[in-house]
Tab-separated table of C-alpha atoms in Angstrom:
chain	number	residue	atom	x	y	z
T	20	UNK	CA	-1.820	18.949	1.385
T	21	UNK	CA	-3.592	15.628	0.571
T	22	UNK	CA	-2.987	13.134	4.004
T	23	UNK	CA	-4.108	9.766	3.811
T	24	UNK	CA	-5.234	7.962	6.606
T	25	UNK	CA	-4.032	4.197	7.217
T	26	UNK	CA	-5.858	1.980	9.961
T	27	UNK	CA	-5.923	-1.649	10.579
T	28	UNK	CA	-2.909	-2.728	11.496
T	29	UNK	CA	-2.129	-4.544	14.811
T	30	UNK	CA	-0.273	-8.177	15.857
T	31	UNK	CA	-0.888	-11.719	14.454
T	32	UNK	CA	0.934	-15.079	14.411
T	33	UNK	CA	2.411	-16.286	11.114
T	34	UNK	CA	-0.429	-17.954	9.033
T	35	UNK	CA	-2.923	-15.137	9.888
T	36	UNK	CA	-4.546	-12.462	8.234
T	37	UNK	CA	-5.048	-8.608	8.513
T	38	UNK	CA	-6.781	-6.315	5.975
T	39	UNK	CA	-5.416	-2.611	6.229
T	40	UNK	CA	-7.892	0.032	4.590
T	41	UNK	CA	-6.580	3.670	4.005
T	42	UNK	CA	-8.949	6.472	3.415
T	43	UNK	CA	-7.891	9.148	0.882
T	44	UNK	CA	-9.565	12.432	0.957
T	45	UNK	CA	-11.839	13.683	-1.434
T	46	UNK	CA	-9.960	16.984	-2.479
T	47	UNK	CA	-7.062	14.628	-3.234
T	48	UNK	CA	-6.112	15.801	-6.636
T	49	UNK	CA	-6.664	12.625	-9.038
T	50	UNK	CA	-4.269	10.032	-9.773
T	51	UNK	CA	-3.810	7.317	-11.822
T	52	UNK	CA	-1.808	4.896	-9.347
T	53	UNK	CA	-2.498	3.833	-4.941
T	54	UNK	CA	-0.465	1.460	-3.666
T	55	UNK	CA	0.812	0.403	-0.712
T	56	UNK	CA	4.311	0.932	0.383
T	57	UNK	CA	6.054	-0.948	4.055
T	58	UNK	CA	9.132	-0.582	5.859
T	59	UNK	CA	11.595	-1.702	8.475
T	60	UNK	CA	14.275	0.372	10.511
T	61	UNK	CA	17.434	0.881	9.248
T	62	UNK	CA	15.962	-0.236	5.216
T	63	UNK	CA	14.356	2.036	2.565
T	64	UNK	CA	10.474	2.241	2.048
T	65	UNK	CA	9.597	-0.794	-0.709
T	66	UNK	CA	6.575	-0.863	-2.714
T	67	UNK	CA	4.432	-4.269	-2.113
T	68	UNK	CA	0.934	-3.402	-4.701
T	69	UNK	CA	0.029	-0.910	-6.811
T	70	UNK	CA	-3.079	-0.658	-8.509
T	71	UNK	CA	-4.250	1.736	-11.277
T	72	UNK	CA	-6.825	3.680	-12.492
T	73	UNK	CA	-8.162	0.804	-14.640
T	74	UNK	CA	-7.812	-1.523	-11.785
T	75	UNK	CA	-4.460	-3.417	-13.143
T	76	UNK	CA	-2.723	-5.040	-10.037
T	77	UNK	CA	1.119	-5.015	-9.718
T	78	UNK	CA	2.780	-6.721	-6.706
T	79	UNK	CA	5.983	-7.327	-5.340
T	80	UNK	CA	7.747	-11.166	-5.049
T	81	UNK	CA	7.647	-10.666	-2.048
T	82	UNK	CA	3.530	-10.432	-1.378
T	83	UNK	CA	2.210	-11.971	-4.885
T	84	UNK	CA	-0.201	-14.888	-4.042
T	85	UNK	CA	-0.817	-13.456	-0.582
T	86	UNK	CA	-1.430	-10.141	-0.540
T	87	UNK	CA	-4.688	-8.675	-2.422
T	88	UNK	CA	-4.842	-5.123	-3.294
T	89	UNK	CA	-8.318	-2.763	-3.920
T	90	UNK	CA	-10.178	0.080	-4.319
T	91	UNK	CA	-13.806	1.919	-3.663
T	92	UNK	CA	-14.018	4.725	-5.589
T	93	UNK	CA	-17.068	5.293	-3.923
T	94	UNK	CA	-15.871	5.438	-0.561
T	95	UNK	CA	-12.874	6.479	-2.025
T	96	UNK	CA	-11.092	3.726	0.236
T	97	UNK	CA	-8.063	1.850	-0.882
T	98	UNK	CA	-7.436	-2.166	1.177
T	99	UNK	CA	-4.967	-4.705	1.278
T	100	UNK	CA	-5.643	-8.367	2.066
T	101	UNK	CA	-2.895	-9.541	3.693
T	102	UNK	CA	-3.232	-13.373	4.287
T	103	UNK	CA	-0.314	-15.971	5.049
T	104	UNK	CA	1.443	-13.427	6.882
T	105	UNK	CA	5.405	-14.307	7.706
T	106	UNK	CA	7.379	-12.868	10.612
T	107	UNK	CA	9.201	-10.871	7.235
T	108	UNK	CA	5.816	-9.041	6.482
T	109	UNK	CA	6.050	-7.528	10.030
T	110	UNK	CA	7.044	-3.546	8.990
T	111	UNK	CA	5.519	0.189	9.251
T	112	UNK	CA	2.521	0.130	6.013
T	113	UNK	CA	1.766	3.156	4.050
T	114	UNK	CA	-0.721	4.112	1.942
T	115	UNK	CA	0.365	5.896	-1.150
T	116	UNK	CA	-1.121	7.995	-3.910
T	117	UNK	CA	1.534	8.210	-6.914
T	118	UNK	CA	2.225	11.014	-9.072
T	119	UNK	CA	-0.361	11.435	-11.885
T	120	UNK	CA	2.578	10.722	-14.684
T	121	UNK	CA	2.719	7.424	-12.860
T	122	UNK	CA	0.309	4.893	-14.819
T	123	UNK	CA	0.863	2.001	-12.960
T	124	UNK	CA	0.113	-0.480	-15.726
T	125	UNK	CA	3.394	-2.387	-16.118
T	126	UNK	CA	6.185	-2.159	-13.235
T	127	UNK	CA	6.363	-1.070	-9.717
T	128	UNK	CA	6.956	2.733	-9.157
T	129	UNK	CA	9.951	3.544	-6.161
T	130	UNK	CA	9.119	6.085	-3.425
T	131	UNK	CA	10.282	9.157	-5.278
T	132	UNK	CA	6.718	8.533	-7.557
T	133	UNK	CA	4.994	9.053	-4.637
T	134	UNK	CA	3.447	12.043	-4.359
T	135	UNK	CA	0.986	11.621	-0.909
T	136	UNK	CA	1.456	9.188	1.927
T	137	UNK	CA	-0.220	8.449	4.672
T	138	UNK	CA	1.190	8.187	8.633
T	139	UNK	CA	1.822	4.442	8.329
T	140	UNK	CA	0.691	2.015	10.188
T	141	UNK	CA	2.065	-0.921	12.418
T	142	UNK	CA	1.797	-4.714	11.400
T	143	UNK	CA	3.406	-7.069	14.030
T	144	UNK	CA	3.839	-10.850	12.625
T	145	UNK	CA	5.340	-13.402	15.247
T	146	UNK	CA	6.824	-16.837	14.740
């Protein structure tokens, strides 16, 4: 079982920035779609960015113009640049590797693509 493992998450005032990196194994079985998913209690798990195997970026409304999405496939490392953060951006981030029938070239997948996450991880935004 593939686990991914988030980091970089933590507390900022609205304006500031935090990049969260997520390191996917290297037995992962290959996939054509990461992306990052968030979420807040009591709400379903929303996908913000996706980006696929030919490096096409798809983001949400919500986190287009702000957010920046990318991947080593040395390190085998997937980021996201989160910059003009809101108070509404504060949620629990995963890291997600999609289902290889999942291209990721022209919409946003939902959660049931998903086929790895990672353990999330915490981003605080105050006012």
């Amino acid at each position: 079982q593939a686990q991914l493992t988030e980091s970089g998450g933590g507390s900022v005032q609205a304006g500031g920035s935090l990049r969260l990196s997520c390191k996917v194994p290297e037995y992962t079985p290959p996939t054509k779609c990461m992306g990052w998913f968030r979420q807040t209690p009591g709400r379903e798990r929303e996908v913000i960015a996706t980006i696929g195997s030919t490096g096409v970026e798809i983001y949400s409304h919500s986190v287009e113009g702000r957010f920046t999405i990318s991947k080593d496939n040395a390190e085998n490392t997937l980021d996201l640049q989160m910059t003009s953060l809101k108070p509404e951006d504060t949620a629990m981030y995963y890291c997600a590797a999609l289902t290889p029938h999942w291209d990721c070239l022209t919409s946003l997948p939902t959660s049931s693509k998903v086929l790895y996450w990672g353990q999330g991880t915490q981003v605080t935004v105050s006012s």
